Amino acid sequence: RMYRESEMAVWFACGRGLSSFISPVLRFAWPILLTIAALLLAVWPWTAEQTSKLRSQYEQRGDLDRVSIGQFQENASGSRVFFVEGMGSDDGVASPSTPSVTSTANPAINRRAKNVFVSETVGQTQIITAARSGRVHRDDTGQFIVLQNGQRTEHDGKTGQVKLIEFQEYAVLAKSDPANSASSQPAKSLNTLTLIRQPTPTNLAELSWRIGMALAALNLTLLAILFSAVNPRAGRGFGIALALLAFVTYYNLQNLGYARIANGQTHFASWLTLLHGGLFAFI
């Protein structure tokens, strides 16, 4: 507006430059910059952690979570099919009306299944397991369905051989323990203090992205002072296009630094100084 109404001509004639706008712009923008930094350093990792937990819980749902009474149900990979005729208590009384076997938090998980059928494919081998009853067992390694009084048939599709095994008790892994996957938590879901305490290349790359985006917000705020210059006789499209191009370039360089730091090709501090410090010095 000051350019369009020729106020900047008076401003420059008084010996003032664009640097005089830095102080009022920062007085206006500091709450926004502080909010951006808080979101990046605290809120972003928390939301990423919650998203990762939900995704992990969904992907690691055990086969029992998909079993419905009286229905054939496939597991997540499609390699195993379960069928349970009914559910009963430990005393052997069946209760076919029980809706499903869902999670370890369900009190009904300790009930005994009646007439259990499991069909799975391992490579070229087709395995069919049938048992009169079954129950759920859980230990440190995961959740198992323990079948009792049944038989297991293995058909090798390559050789055509058939193996028949009768058993009194047989355990099938239904769900691995999700607690064992905590060590594989992605870097973006780790809090900032953890990234600092564990300076692996991946963690440093994530840390550079968070700090870099906060620094980028500051640099882009200062850069907006330069891009606000317009010709009163021309439109504002050129300045907006230039600002958009600067943002896209800056963001892509930020992602490039993330990849190079994660691969060990660039040092963490060197990249932050080169990219963000260099642009700040240019402004």
Short mmCIF file of C-alpha atoms in Angstrom, two decimals:
data_model
loop_
_atom_site.label_atom_id
_atom_site.label_comp_id
_atom_site.label_asym_id
_atom_site.label_seq_id
_atom_site.Cartn_x
_atom_site.Cartn_y
_atom_site.Cartn_z
CA ARG A 1 0.00 0.00 0.00
CA MET A 2 2.83 2.37 0.84
CA TYR A 3 4.39 1.69 -2.55
CA ARG A 4 1.11 2.16 -4.42
CA GLU A 5 0.36 5.45 -2.65
CA SER A 6 3.92 6.73 -3.16
CA GLU A 7 4.57 6.88 0.58
CA MET A 8 7.76 4.87 0.09
CA ALA A 9 9.16 7.64 -2.11
CA VAL A 10 8.82 10.02 0.84
CA TRP A 11 10.24 7.34 3.15
CA PHE A 12 13.37 6.92 1.04
CA ALA A 13 13.71 10.69 0.55
CA CYS A 14 13.93 11.05 4.34
CA GLY A 15 16.97 8.81 4.37
CA ARG A 16 15.19 5.73 5.75
CA GLY A 17 15.62 2.31 4.18
CA LEU A 18 13.85 -1.04 4.18
CA SER A 19 15.82 -2.07 7.26
CA SER A 20 13.68 0.34 9.27
CA PHE A 21 10.73 -1.99 8.69
CA ILE A 22 12.42 -4.95 10.40
CA SER A 23 11.56 -3.81 13.92
CA PRO A 24 7.81 -3.19 13.39
CA VAL A 25 7.44 -6.33 11.29
CA LEU A 26 9.08 -8.48 13.98
CA ARG A 27 6.98 -6.83 16.71
CA PHE A 28 3.92 -7.97 14.78
CA ALA A 29 5.25 -11.41 13.78
CA TRP A 30 7.00 -12.63 16.95
CA PRO A 31 3.89 -14.33 18.44
CA ILE A 32 3.36 -16.15 15.14
CA LEU A 33 7.03 -17.17 14.94
CA LEU A 34 6.95 -18.36 18.56
CA THR A 35 3.82 -20.41 17.86
CA ILE A 36 5.43 -21.97 14.79
CA ALA A 37 8.50 -22.94 16.84
CA ALA A 38 6.35 -24.46 19.60
CA LEU A 39 4.30 -26.44 17.07
CA LEU A 40 7.42 -27.78 15.36
CA LEU A 41 9.41 -28.65 18.48
CA ALA A 42 6.62 -29.93 20.74
CA VAL A 43 3.22 -30.38 19.14
CA TRP A 44 4.37 -31.86 15.81
CA PRO A 45 6.28 -34.82 17.37
CA TRP A 46 3.37 -35.51 19.74
CA THR A 47 0.82 -35.65 16.93
CA ALA A 48 3.21 -37.75 14.82
CA GLU A 49 3.63 -40.14 17.76
CA GLN A 50 -0.12 -40.52 18.20
CA THR A 51 -0.57 -41.10 14.47
CA SER A 52 2.23 -43.66 14.47
CA LYS A 53 0.69 -45.50 17.42
CA LEU A 54 -2.72 -45.67 15.76
CA ARG A 55 -1.20 -46.85 12.48
CA SER A 56 0.94 -49.43 14.30
CA GLN A 57 -2.02 -50.73 16.29
CA TYR A 58 -4.07 -51.06 13.13
CA GLU A 59 -1.31 -52.76 11.13
CA GLN A 60 -0.36 -55.08 13.97
CA ARG A 61 -3.85 -56.23 14.74
CA GLY A 62 -3.69 -59.95 15.40
CA ASP A 63 -5.63 -62.55 13.50
CA LEU A 64 -7.99 -62.94 16.46
CA ASP A 65 -9.06 -59.31 16.05
CA ARG A 66 -10.57 -60.28 12.71
CA VAL A 67 -12.31 -63.46 13.78
CA SER A 68 -16.10 -63.48 13.88
CA ILE A 69 -18.09 -66.40 15.23
CA GLY A 70 -19.42 -68.64 12.48
CA GLN A 71 -17.61 -66.80 9.67
CA PHE A 72 -14.50 -67.52 7.65
CA GLN A 73 -12.13 -64.60 8.17
CA GLU A 74 -8.78 -63.83 6.52
CA ASN A 75 -5.84 -62.24 8.24
CA ALA A 76 -4.28 -58.97 7.06
CA SER A 77 -1.92 -60.59 4.54
CA GLY A 78 -4.52 -63.03 3.23
CA SER A 79 -2.30 -66.03 3.94
CA ARG A 80 -4.40 -67.43 6.80
CA VAL A 81 -8.12 -68.14 7.21
CA PHE A 82 -9.80 -68.66 10.58
CA PHE A 83 -13.12 -70.22 11.42
CA VAL A 84 -14.58 -70.54 14.92
CA GLU A 85 -17.94 -72.23 15.36
CA GLY A 86 -18.63 -70.84 18.81
CA MET A 87 -17.24 -69.64 22.08
CA GLY A 88 -17.63 -71.07 25.53
CA SER A 89 -16.33 -70.57 29.04
CA ASP A 90 -13.52 -72.62 30.51
CA ASP A 91 -16.00 -75.18 31.77
CA GLY A 92 -16.77 -76.11 28.18
CA VAL A 93 -20.23 -74.57 27.93
CA ALA A 94 -20.56 -73.13 24.44
CA SER A 95 -21.97 -69.70 23.78
CA PRO A 96 -22.29 -69.29 20.00
CA SER A 97 -23.94 -65.91 20.43
CA THR A 98 -20.69 -64.32 21.51
CA PRO A 99 -20.08 -61.72 18.79
CA SER A 100 -16.34 -61.97 18.26
CA VAL A 101 -12.91 -62.50 19.70
CA THR A 102 -11.47 -59.03 19.65
CA SER A 103 -8.66 -57.84 21.89
CA THR A 104 -6.68 -58.77 24.96
CA ALA A 105 -8.66 -56.23 26.97
CA ASN A 106 -11.87 -58.17 26.33
CA PRO A 107 -12.82 -60.36 29.30
CA ALA A 108 -14.17 -62.97 26.89
CA ILE A 109 -10.70 -63.59 25.54
CA ASN A 110 -10.10 -66.26 28.19
CA ARG A 111 -13.07 -68.26 26.94
CA ARG A 112 -12.58 -71.49 25.04
CA ALA A 113 -13.31 -71.65 21.32
CA LYS A 114 -15.27 -74.58 19.94
CA ASN A 115 -14.43 -76.33 16.65
CA VAL A 116 -11.61 -74.19 15.34
CA PHE A 117 -10.45 -74.34 11.71
CA VAL A 118 -7.26 -72.66 10.44
CA SER A 119 -6.05 -72.73 6.84
CA GLU A 120 -2.78 -71.05 5.91
CA THR A 121 -0.32 -70.97 3.05
CA VAL A 122 3.42 -70.97 3.66
CA GLY A 123 5.28 -70.76 0.38
CA GLN A 124 3.94 -73.64 -1.74
CA THR A 125 2.72 -75.58 1.29
CA GLN A 126 -0.97 -75.59 2.17
CA ILE A 127 -1.56 -76.19 5.88
CA ILE A 128 -4.98 -77.03 7.29
CA THR A 129 -5.43 -77.30 11.05
CA ALA A 130 -8.65 -78.40 12.76
CA ALA A 131 -9.23 -78.74 16.49
CA ARG A 132 -12.14 -79.45 18.78
CA SER A 133 -11.33 -76.52 21.04
CA GLY A 134 -8.92 -73.68 21.51
CA ARG A 135 -8.03 -70.90 23.87
CA VAL A 136 -6.03 -67.68 23.83
CA HIS A 137 -2.68 -67.49 25.57
CA ARG A 138 -0.48 -64.42 25.94
CA ASP A 139 3.13 -64.07 27.04
CA ASP A 140 6.03 -61.68 26.50
CA THR A 141 6.44 -62.67 22.85
CA GLY A 142 2.84 -62.13 21.80
CA GLN A 143 -0.64 -63.58 21.65
CA PHE A 144 -1.25 -67.21 20.68
CA ILE A 145 -4.29 -69.31 19.99
CA VAL A 146 -3.70 -72.71 21.57
CA LEU A 147 -5.58 -75.50 19.78
CA GLN A 148 -6.36 -78.77 21.53
CA ASN A 149 -7.34 -82.24 20.31
CA GLY A 150 -6.99 -81.84 16.59
CA GLN A 151 -4.99 -82.65 13.50
CA ARG A 152 -2.79 -80.76 11.07
CA THR A 153 -2.50 -81.54 7.38
CA GLU A 154 0.41 -80.22 5.30
CA HIS A 155 0.26 -80.50 1.52
CA ASP A 156 3.45 -79.66 -0.37
CA GLY A 157 2.38 -78.22 -3.72
CA LYS A 158 5.85 -78.75 -5.19
CA THR A 159 6.39 -82.43 -4.35
CA GLY A 160 2.75 -83.43 -3.81
CA GLN A 161 3.57 -85.01 -0.44
CA VAL A 162 0.94 -84.91 2.29
CA LYS A 163 1.81 -84.99 5.98
CA LEU A 164 -0.81 -85.66 8.65
CA ILE A 165 -0.09 -84.79 12.27
CA GLU A 166 -2.39 -85.36 15.21
CA PHE A 167 -1.86 -83.30 18.33
CA GLN A 168 -3.22 -82.78 21.78
CA GLU A 169 -2.07 -79.17 21.97
CA TYR A 170 -0.78 -76.84 19.25
CA ALA A 171 -0.08 -73.08 19.44
CA VAL A 172 -0.47 -70.65 16.55
CA LEU A 173 0.96 -67.13 16.76
CA ALA A 174 -1.94 -64.73 16.30
CA LYS A 175 -0.44 -61.40 17.32
CA SER A 176 3.10 -60.27 18.03
CA ASP A 177 3.73 -58.05 21.01
CA PRO A 178 3.57 -54.40 19.82
CA ALA A 179 5.78 -53.39 22.74
CA ASN A 180 8.71 -55.07 21.00
CA SER A 181 8.40 -52.63 18.10
CA ALA A 182 8.97 -49.53 20.24
CA SER A 183 12.64 -49.42 19.20
CA SER A 184 11.58 -48.99 15.57
CA GLN A 185 9.64 -45.81 16.31
CA PRO A 186 10.11 -43.34 13.42
CA ALA A 187 12.23 -40.26 14.07
CA LYS A 188 9.40 -37.83 13.35
CA SER A 189 7.43 -39.24 16.29
CA LEU A 190 10.31 -38.75 18.77
CA ASN A 191 10.32 -35.67 20.94
CA THR A 192 12.99 -33.05 20.39
CA LEU A 193 14.97 -33.91 23.54
CA THR A 194 15.21 -37.53 22.42
CA LEU A 195 16.54 -36.44 19.04
CA ILE A 196 19.24 -34.40 20.77
CA ARG A 197 20.18 -37.23 23.15
CA GLN A 198 20.33 -39.79 20.34
CA PRO A 199 22.19 -37.99 17.52
CA THR A 200 21.87 -40.65 14.84
CA PRO A 201 21.85 -39.44 11.21
CA THR A 202 18.10 -39.97 10.94
CA ASN A 203 17.42 -38.17 14.21
CA LEU A 204 19.70 -35.28 13.25
CA ALA A 205 17.90 -35.00 9.91
CA GLU A 206 14.54 -34.76 11.67
CA LEU A 207 15.98 -32.24 14.14
CA SER A 208 17.36 -30.14 11.28
CA TRP A 209 13.93 -30.15 9.65
CA ARG A 210 12.18 -28.91 12.79
CA ILE A 211 14.74 -26.22 13.59
CA GLY A 212 15.07 -25.34 9.92
CA MET A 213 11.34 -24.75 9.46
CA ALA A 214 11.34 -22.39 12.46
CA LEU A 215 14.33 -20.51 11.02
CA ALA A 216 12.69 -20.53 7.61
CA ALA A 217 9.63 -18.80 9.08
CA LEU A 218 11.90 -16.03 10.38
CA ASN A 219 13.80 -15.68 7.10
CA LEU A 220 10.62 -15.66 5.02
CA THR A 221 9.18 -12.95 7.28
CA LEU A 222 12.20 -10.78 6.60
CA LEU A 223 12.19 -11.74 2.93
CA ALA A 224 8.61 -10.48 2.67
CA ILE A 225 9.89 -6.96 3.28
CA LEU A 226 11.93 -7.20 0.08
CA PHE A 227 9.11 -8.80 -1.92
CA SER A 228 6.66 -6.09 -0.87
CA ALA A 229 8.26 -3.67 -3.34
CA VAL A 230 5.92 -3.09 -6.28
CA ASN A 231 5.74 -0.70 -9.20
CA PRO A 232 2.66 1.55 -8.75
CA ARG A 233 2.10 1.45 -12.51
CA ALA A 234 2.23 -2.35 -12.68
CA GLY A 235 0.29 -5.15 -11.09
CA ARG A 236 1.26 -7.12 -7.98
CA GLY A 237 1.42 -10.46 -9.74
CA PHE A 238 5.18 -10.41 -10.22
CA GLY A 239 5.89 -9.93 -6.51
CA ILE A 240 3.49 -12.70 -5.52
CA ALA A 241 4.98 -15.07 -8.10
CA LEU A 242 8.49 -14.27 -6.90
CA ALA A 243 7.51 -14.87 -3.26
CA LEU A 244 5.90 -18.20 -4.18
CA LEU A 245 8.99 -19.26 -6.11
CA ALA A 246 11.22 -18.33 -3.17
CA PHE A 247 9.08 -20.37 -0.77
CA VAL A 248 9.04 -23.45 -3.01
CA THR A 249 12.81 -23.25 -3.54
CA TYR A 250 13.44 -22.78 0.17
CA TYR A 251 11.20 -25.70 1.11
CA ASN A 252 12.83 -28.01 -1.44
CA LEU A 253 16.29 -27.08 -0.17
CA GLN A 254 15.06 -27.88 3.34
CA ASN A 255 13.95 -31.34 2.22
CA LEU A 256 17.22 -31.82 0.34
CA GLY A 257 19.12 -31.11 3.53
CA TYR A 258 16.98 -33.62 5.40
CA ALA A 259 17.90 -36.35 2.91
CA ARG A 260 21.60 -35.49 2.86
CA ILE A 261 21.88 -35.40 6.66
CA ALA A 262 19.98 -38.69 6.99
CA ASN A 263 22.39 -40.30 4.50
CA GLY A 264 25.44 -38.90 6.28
CA GLN A 265 26.47 -36.75 3.30
CA THR A 266 26.16 -33.40 5.09
CA HIS A 267 26.88 -32.30 8.63
CA PHE A 268 23.93 -31.11 10.71
CA ALA A 269 25.34 -27.76 11.85
CA SER A 270 27.00 -27.02 8.51
CA TRP A 271 23.76 -27.35 6.58
CA LEU A 272 21.78 -25.16 9.00
CA THR A 273 24.48 -22.50 8.85
CA LEU A 274 24.83 -22.65 5.08
CA LEU A 275 21.13 -22.59 4.19
CA HIS A 276 19.46 -20.51 6.87
CA GLY A 277 22.45 -18.43 7.94
CA GLY A 278 23.34 -17.74 4.33
CA LEU A 279 19.84 -16.52 3.48
CA PHE A 280 19.71 -14.40 6.64
CA ALA A 281 23.03 -12.77 5.72
CA PHE A 282 21.73 -12.15 2.18
CA ILE A 283 18.62 -10.42 3.51
#
